Amino acid sequence: MSAHTHVEGQLPHEPEKATLEGRNKVLGFWLFLGGETVLFGTLFAAFLALRHQVLDGPSANHLFDLKLVAFATAILLTSSLTSVFAIQAMHQQKVKSLINWLIVTVLLGAGFLGLEIYEFVHYVHEGHGFTTSAFSSSFYTLVGFHGAHVLFGILWITLLIIQLSRKGLTVVTAPKVYVAGMYWHFIDVVWVFIFTVVYLMGKVV
């Protein structure tokens, strides 16, 4: 661990941007997130066009439990905050603190995912399956696609935790942590839109 401490002491304040490769990773990831934004925008548009096409299935107003979804939202937004703390710890070169905050972020993300799976199972029992109606298909596609992104983020950050534990914080591992944080913030922002457009509007409009 002493070798890691020596290397970490020589790192700049923003080690994710210390090398050209690191800066290119960050820039490339911004472009990737632009593509993801277009993809989610398309799914939102499809949902908005189809959300009243319920056929014989339950409507959004009948189906959604805002208390459960609000609790899940609070968990995910808290995980966004812990990922900020992780990046701050990285900039302070506190590797143990960085790893601990990433672990908390993963656990909160897993909690959110568990609630979403519970929610989906409940909806299916209520007669709201994937093929029940155009509304249900568009709902599961949008929300499920986001859930898949959360799962990917959990696996990604878990692998980073393992890598940081073995190799420490370097100009190679720092950009990976930074772009993972960017990704996590992105899926949190997307969820805020889902919570507003799908759940709140489903209850009100």
XYZ file of C-alpha atoms in Angstrom, residues 29-197:
169
model
C -17.895 9.702 -23.047
C -19.666 13.045 -23.396
C -20.326 12.121 -27.039
C -21.610 8.702 -25.954
C -23.989 10.338 -23.482
C -25.260 12.555 -26.306
C -26.235 9.425 -28.226
C -27.852 7.957 -25.127
C -29.877 11.157 -24.688
C -31.268 10.807 -28.216
C -32.114 7.154 -27.551
C -33.964 7.904 -24.316
C -35.657 10.881 -25.987
C -37.082 8.519 -28.602
C -38.411 6.179 -25.901
C -39.982 9.119 -24.043
C -41.666 10.268 -27.266
C -43.049 6.782 -27.901
C -44.345 6.555 -24.327
C -46.062 9.957 -24.509
C -47.741 8.954 -27.765
C -48.990 5.630 -26.383
C -49.623 6.232 -22.685
C -53.424 6.488 -23.037
C -53.702 3.311 -25.163
C -54.535 1.003 -22.264
C -57.083 -1.324 -23.964
C -58.467 -3.624 -21.221
C -55.442 -3.181 -18.946
C -55.182 -0.940 -15.886
C -54.493 2.754 -16.374
C -51.491 4.611 -14.954
C -53.674 6.321 -12.361
C -54.959 2.976 -11.091
C -51.575 1.277 -11.243
C -48.871 3.532 -9.860
C -47.952 3.731 -6.180
C -46.241 7.114 -5.871
C -45.001 6.439 -2.321
C -42.964 3.448 -3.473
C -41.649 5.239 -6.553
C -40.805 8.378 -4.547
C -38.845 6.232 -2.080
C -36.962 4.576 -4.950
C -36.284 8.024 -6.413
C -34.867 9.251 -3.096
C -32.543 6.238 -2.966
C -31.257 6.854 -6.499
C -30.762 10.587 -5.947
C -28.859 9.818 -2.738
C -26.606 7.499 -4.735
C -25.882 10.416 -7.061
C -24.733 12.403 -4.028
C -22.488 9.589 -2.802
C -20.910 9.373 -6.258
C -20.093 13.107 -5.949
C -18.417 12.365 -2.601
C -16.449 9.587 -4.347
C -15.106 12.010 -6.970
C -14.231 14.522 -4.240
C -12.317 11.777 -2.410
C -10.507 10.952 -5.655
C -9.459 14.592 -6.102
C -8.183 14.551 -2.500
C -6.397 11.251 -3.312
C -8.105 9.447 -0.432
C -8.341 5.997 -1.989
C -10.004 4.252 0.954
C -12.679 6.955 1.153
C -13.131 6.795 -2.628
C -13.698 3.033 -2.519
C -16.084 3.305 0.437
C -18.231 5.943 -1.300
C -18.331 3.831 -4.466
C -19.473 0.832 -2.394
C -22.283 2.922 -0.858
C -23.255 4.095 -4.371
C -23.451 0.477 -5.581
C -25.534 -0.596 -2.579
C -27.994 2.275 -3.090
C -28.220 1.471 -6.806
C -28.943 -2.174 -5.946
C -31.649 -1.035 -3.515
C -33.262 1.047 -6.254
C -33.131 -1.877 -8.668
C -34.668 -4.211 -6.090
C -37.609 -1.840 -5.610
C -38.070 -1.567 -9.373
C -38.170 -5.355 -9.762
C -40.685 -5.552 -6.903
C -42.744 -2.858 -8.624
C -42.737 -4.725 -11.960
C -43.796 -8.007 -10.326
C -46.659 -6.189 -8.587
C -47.790 -4.634 -11.874
C -47.808 -8.002 -13.636
C -50.043 -9.393 -10.872
C -52.334 -6.406 -11.463
C -52.736 -7.442 -15.104
C -50.150 -5.011 -16.486
C -47.892 -7.278 -18.559
C -45.515 -6.268 -21.338
C -48.005 -7.172 -24.079
C -51.185 -6.050 -22.274
C -51.443 -2.785 -24.214
C -49.452 -0.186 -26.118
C -49.195 1.732 -22.835
C -47.726 -1.240 -20.962
C -45.264 -2.048 -23.765
C -43.989 1.534 -23.935
C -43.844 1.737 -20.122
C -41.776 -1.428 -19.672
C -39.507 -0.528 -22.591
C -38.690 2.917 -21.204
C -38.475 2.093 -17.502
C -36.911 -1.328 -18.091
C -34.295 0.167 -20.419
C -33.358 2.594 -17.656
C -33.245 -0.278 -15.148
C -30.833 -2.132 -17.450
C -28.622 0.975 -17.437
C -28.676 1.000 -13.622
C -27.665 -2.687 -13.559
C -24.824 -1.997 -15.997
C -23.677 0.916 -13.830
C -23.684 -1.275 -10.707
C -21.540 -3.929 -12.428
C -19.208 -1.279 -13.895
C -18.595 0.500 -10.573
C -18.133 -2.872 -8.809
C -15.360 -3.759 -11.264
C -13.787 -0.329 -10.660
C -13.853 -0.933 -6.894
C -11.952 -4.201 -7.447
C -9.448 -2.493 -9.747
C -8.883 0.393 -7.308
C -8.334 -2.099 -4.481
C -5.658 -3.882 -6.501
C -3.948 -1.055 -8.413
C -4.749 2.048 -6.381
C -5.496 5.468 -7.827
C -3.410 6.276 -10.906
C -3.736 8.398 -14.053
C -5.081 5.194 -15.664
C -7.764 4.314 -13.101
C -8.827 7.926 -12.359
C -10.470 8.596 -15.788
C -12.400 5.321 -15.442
C -13.804 6.443 -12.089
C -14.652 9.879 -13.477
C -16.576 8.630 -16.541
C -18.396 6.072 -14.371
C -19.492 8.997 -12.184
C -20.667 10.871 -15.284
C -22.657 7.806 -16.363
C -24.243 7.453 -12.926
C -25.324 11.105 -12.908
C -26.789 10.651 -16.381
C -29.013 7.728 -15.388
C -30.096 9.663 -12.286
C -31.132 12.651 -14.427
C -33.003 10.341 -16.809
C -34.856 8.868 -13.825
C -35.978 12.334 -12.705
C -37.585 12.745 -16.143
C -39.143 9.264 -15.904
C -40.523 10.031 -12.450
C -42.046 13.265 -13.762
C -43.284 12.173 -17.188
